Amino acid sequence: MKIPYLNFAPMHNELKKEITDKFNKVFDKNYYIMGEELENFEKEFANFCGAKYAIGCGNGLDALILILKAYGIGIGDEVIVPSNTYIATALAVSHAGATPIFVEPNIRTFNIEPSLIEEKITTKTKAIMPVHLYGRAADMDPINKIAKKYNLKVIEDCAQAHGAKYKGKTIGTLGDAAGFSFYPGKNLGALGDAGAIVTNDDKLAEKVHMLRSYGSKIKYVHEIIGYNSRLDEMQAAFLSVKLKNLDKWNAERDRIANTYINNIKNEKIVLPLPSCSDYKNVWHIFSIMSDKREDLEKYLGKKGIGVLKHYPVPMHLQKAYAHLYIKKGELPLAEKISNSQLSIPLYYGMTENQINYVVDTLNVYAK
């Protein structure tokens, strides 16, 4: 049996007529930037998150950069980020002119460990940027408590967790502001690049609205030095169609994840934590760990099961961050995850035969 790591076809085939109708509507209107489709999606997504504002932008990286810039975080400042995540989190800090300060994760949740944050805070620290990695919310209560103690902003990186909940509250509303990515592979994905900022902060929203569009509220009147990072009408229209289905898709992802967790029985494989009362996961990634990761990857490949490594080189060992002079071994948990993490197929539309084949194949792995 051949099972791809990811397959958009089951999801997109169900929506083909709606997506096509939306395309034709926007195409025929001949209005492609900053129109009613964007306005509608922003209202819908803000409501989905339980926030006052959602502000569309070009992509998830831009969303984080715009938040940092709007808060005046830049040269000489430091921002605390997880040591294990996609590099975009750190790149946003760097593009704003500040320095990312890496804090190790909890090895079971993969998310930043709150008890390790305070020791990394200095007089230069201006914000904490937790990532809700793989679709599981970070432990936000202690993070917010630390931020309040030191008067720091909390900026959520929600790129992988659309619809996840922490103690009954939807992520994106757990800090001062949040950045979302709608990259096609996300739980809520556009048909191209797209992103959004979510916040209840009136002043931040006003600043971000200007920053995303050349620093302007009124066309050709520029109050600040801005950017060009706008969510276009076509992608906004597609996202509106998809948003109506997100809860259904996330529920199916949770069902598949629970099937894996309840049925994969192999002491050589470490499974992720399930959803619980305080953490409602949306399973952007189903991440297993194995000390024999390379061998397991080859084994699954021979069995026709697609996998992906997230992320095989930790940020502090990337050439892009060589200037931080963090040596191999200084962030051992990030390195351990990078060396042992493997993502297995989990997507809306997987058949029972496919799910059971993945389970059975992992259960007989015996290296």
XYZ file of C-alpha atoms in Angstrom, residues 83-334:
252
model
C 14.785 26.251 20.806
C 12.878 23.703 18.715
C 10.497 24.987 16.083
C 10.501 26.049 12.450
C 13.072 28.774 11.857
C 10.436 31.364 10.877
C 9.834 32.128 14.565
C 13.447 33.209 15.050
C 13.634 34.860 11.620
C 10.776 37.189 12.561
C 12.747 38.371 15.574
C 15.865 38.863 13.458
C 14.003 40.767 10.730
C 12.628 43.109 13.383
C 16.235 43.834 14.368
C 16.117 42.031 17.726
C 17.922 38.901 18.930
C 16.195 35.544 19.453
C 16.980 33.913 22.794
C 16.415 30.159 22.694
C 14.727 28.322 25.566
C 14.505 24.532 25.682
C 11.231 22.566 25.407
C 9.368 20.104 27.522
C 10.443 16.878 25.844
C 6.927 15.358 26.069
C 4.949 18.294 24.662
C 7.673 19.694 22.323
C 6.612 23.181 23.483
C 8.690 25.761 25.345
C 9.232 24.837 29.008
C 7.919 27.756 31.125
C 10.153 26.938 34.107
C 13.248 27.653 31.978
C 12.144 31.070 30.701
C 12.849 33.302 33.676
C 16.565 32.498 33.803
C 16.935 33.807 30.226
C 15.284 37.177 30.903
C 17.562 40.223 30.885
C 17.071 43.972 30.836
C 16.983 43.676 27.027
C 14.082 41.207 26.956
C 10.931 42.698 25.468
C 8.716 39.713 24.622
C 8.116 35.978 24.890
C 7.071 34.224 21.691
C 5.699 30.754 22.483
C 4.893 28.429 19.584
C 1.907 26.077 19.717
C 3.966 23.398 18.025
C 2.505 20.535 15.990
C -1.040 21.631 16.912
C -0.751 21.500 20.730
C -1.079 24.682 22.776
C 1.881 25.828 24.835
C 1.408 26.062 28.614
C 0.269 29.684 28.592
C -0.690 30.421 32.210
C 2.861 30.339 33.623
C 4.162 32.110 30.511
C 1.697 34.957 30.985
C 2.541 35.101 34.694
C 6.242 35.546 33.909
C 5.448 38.143 31.245
C 3.350 40.148 33.681
C 6.100 40.022 36.306
C 8.670 41.470 33.883
C 6.298 43.643 31.820
C 6.870 41.660 28.627
C 4.653 41.202 25.598
C 3.406 37.706 24.794
C 3.240 37.012 21.055
C 1.776 33.646 20.104
C 3.098 31.834 17.048
C -0.058 30.006 15.977
C 1.164 28.845 12.572
C 0.558 25.159 13.359
C -2.457 25.234 15.653
C -5.570 26.748 14.048
C -8.436 25.975 16.420
C -6.398 24.401 19.225
C -7.596 25.191 22.736
C -5.899 25.776 26.075
C -8.114 25.395 29.138
C -11.169 25.971 26.980
C -9.867 29.092 25.251
C -8.882 29.196 21.567
C -5.226 29.895 20.841
C -4.543 33.301 19.347
C -6.278 35.003 22.266
C -3.944 33.836 25.024
C -1.385 36.649 24.772
C -1.146 40.220 23.505
C -1.175 39.252 19.832
C -0.801 36.206 17.610
C 0.572 35.404 14.179
C -1.065 32.794 11.941
C 0.161 31.171 8.754
C -2.235 29.910 6.087
C 0.453 28.114 4.084
C -1.318 25.359 2.053
C -0.204 22.555 4.354
C -1.666 24.126 7.502
C -4.915 22.897 9.051
C -6.461 26.040 7.568
C -4.481 26.514 4.380
C -4.836 28.900 1.472
C -4.039 27.915 -2.117
C -0.844 29.938 -1.853
C 0.878 31.985 0.831
C -1.245 33.908 3.335
C -1.234 34.948 6.985
C -2.994 36.969 9.670
C -2.466 38.852 12.906
C -5.045 38.285 15.661
C -5.361 40.596 18.673
C -7.663 42.408 21.078
C -5.222 45.343 21.291
C -6.791 48.396 19.599
C -3.504 50.294 19.236
C -1.649 47.304 17.857
C -4.397 46.644 15.329
C -4.296 50.236 14.127
C -0.521 50.100 13.714
C -0.543 46.734 11.936
C -3.241 47.908 9.531
C -0.865 50.677 8.479
C 2.304 48.591 8.477
C 0.889 45.931 6.157
C -0.009 48.524 3.518
C 2.894 50.947 3.045
C 2.360 52.686 6.401
C -0.892 54.191 5.190
C -4.474 54.572 6.424
C -5.459 56.714 3.456
C -4.163 55.960 -0.040
C -1.031 57.991 -0.862
C -0.853 59.352 2.708
C 1.934 57.540 4.584
C 2.269 58.065 8.333
C 4.982 55.479 9.007
C 7.497 53.409 7.065
C 5.460 50.361 6.156
C 5.537 47.161 4.135
C 3.582 45.522 1.373
C 2.098 42.448 3.055
C -1.553 42.101 2.175
C -3.817 39.068 2.030
C -5.310 39.222 -1.467
C -8.979 38.835 -2.324
C -8.626 35.443 -3.989
C -6.890 33.788 -1.043
C -9.256 35.458 1.435
C -12.204 34.059 -0.531
C -10.732 30.548 -0.546
C -9.997 30.755 3.185
C -13.582 31.735 3.934
C -14.761 28.566 2.198
C -12.284 26.427 4.100
C -12.873 28.054 7.503
C -16.438 26.709 7.567
C -14.984 23.190 7.461
C -12.083 23.607 9.877
C -13.805 22.229 12.987
C -14.845 19.114 11.027
C -11.332 18.623 9.690
C -9.758 19.105 13.103
C -12.175 16.619 14.677
C -11.207 14.015 12.085
C -7.519 14.678 12.694
C -8.114 14.134 16.414
C -9.916 10.854 15.708
C -7.029 9.580 13.589
C -4.504 10.690 16.207
C -6.423 8.872 18.939
C -6.475 5.731 16.793
C -2.703 5.939 16.511
C -2.204 6.610 20.215
C -4.519 3.807 21.303
C -3.240 1.186 18.883
C 0.460 1.752 18.197
C 2.202 -0.498 20.723
C 5.931 -0.489 20.133
C 8.423 0.277 22.878
C 10.882 1.586 20.277
C 8.500 4.432 19.378
C 7.541 7.350 21.644
C 4.078 8.702 20.886
C 2.876 12.282 21.455
C 0.510 13.188 24.269
C -3.220 12.982 23.494
C -5.755 15.757 23.895
C -7.088 16.246 27.417
C -9.330 18.651 29.319
C -6.698 21.422 29.330
C -5.268 20.787 25.856
C -7.429 20.246 22.798
C -4.930 19.341 20.085
C -5.585 19.895 16.386
C -2.758 17.627 15.202
C -1.111 19.651 12.482
C 1.637 17.052 12.781
C 1.603 13.621 14.415
C 5.133 13.501 15.733
C 6.691 10.271 16.951
C 10.219 9.848 18.286
C 12.700 7.038 17.865
C 16.360 6.599 18.709
C 16.569 4.700 15.416
C 14.921 7.459 13.405
C 16.948 7.047 10.197
C 16.351 3.310 10.124
C 12.654 3.762 10.893
C 12.359 6.300 8.094
C 13.888 3.854 5.603
C 11.688 1.039 6.862
C 8.496 3.044 6.434
C 9.634 4.219 3.019
C 10.063 0.616 1.868
C 6.560 -0.092 3.140
C 5.157 2.783 1.069
C 4.438 5.141 3.971
C 5.442 8.751 3.477
C 7.107 10.541 6.388
C 8.756 13.882 7.084
C 11.402 15.078 9.552
C 10.504 18.269 11.482
C 13.170 19.762 11.760
C 16.416 17.830 11.215
C 18.777 20.750 11.923
C 17.941 22.827 15.025
C 17.944 26.593 14.648
C 21.028 27.242 16.756
C 23.094 24.961 14.505
C 21.903 26.551 11.262
C 24.470 28.663 9.412
C 21.995 31.557 9.523
C 22.464 31.733 13.317
C 26.163 30.980 13.525
C 26.662 34.568 14.725
C 24.962 33.670 18.024
C 27.881 31.323 18.788
C 25.746 28.592 20.348
C 27.756 25.389 20.251
C 26.524 21.888 19.605
C 25.429 20.388 22.915
C 24.361 23.677 24.510
C 20.702 23.048 23.691
C 20.551 19.258 24.083
C 16.776 18.833 24.039
C 16.359 20.714 20.781
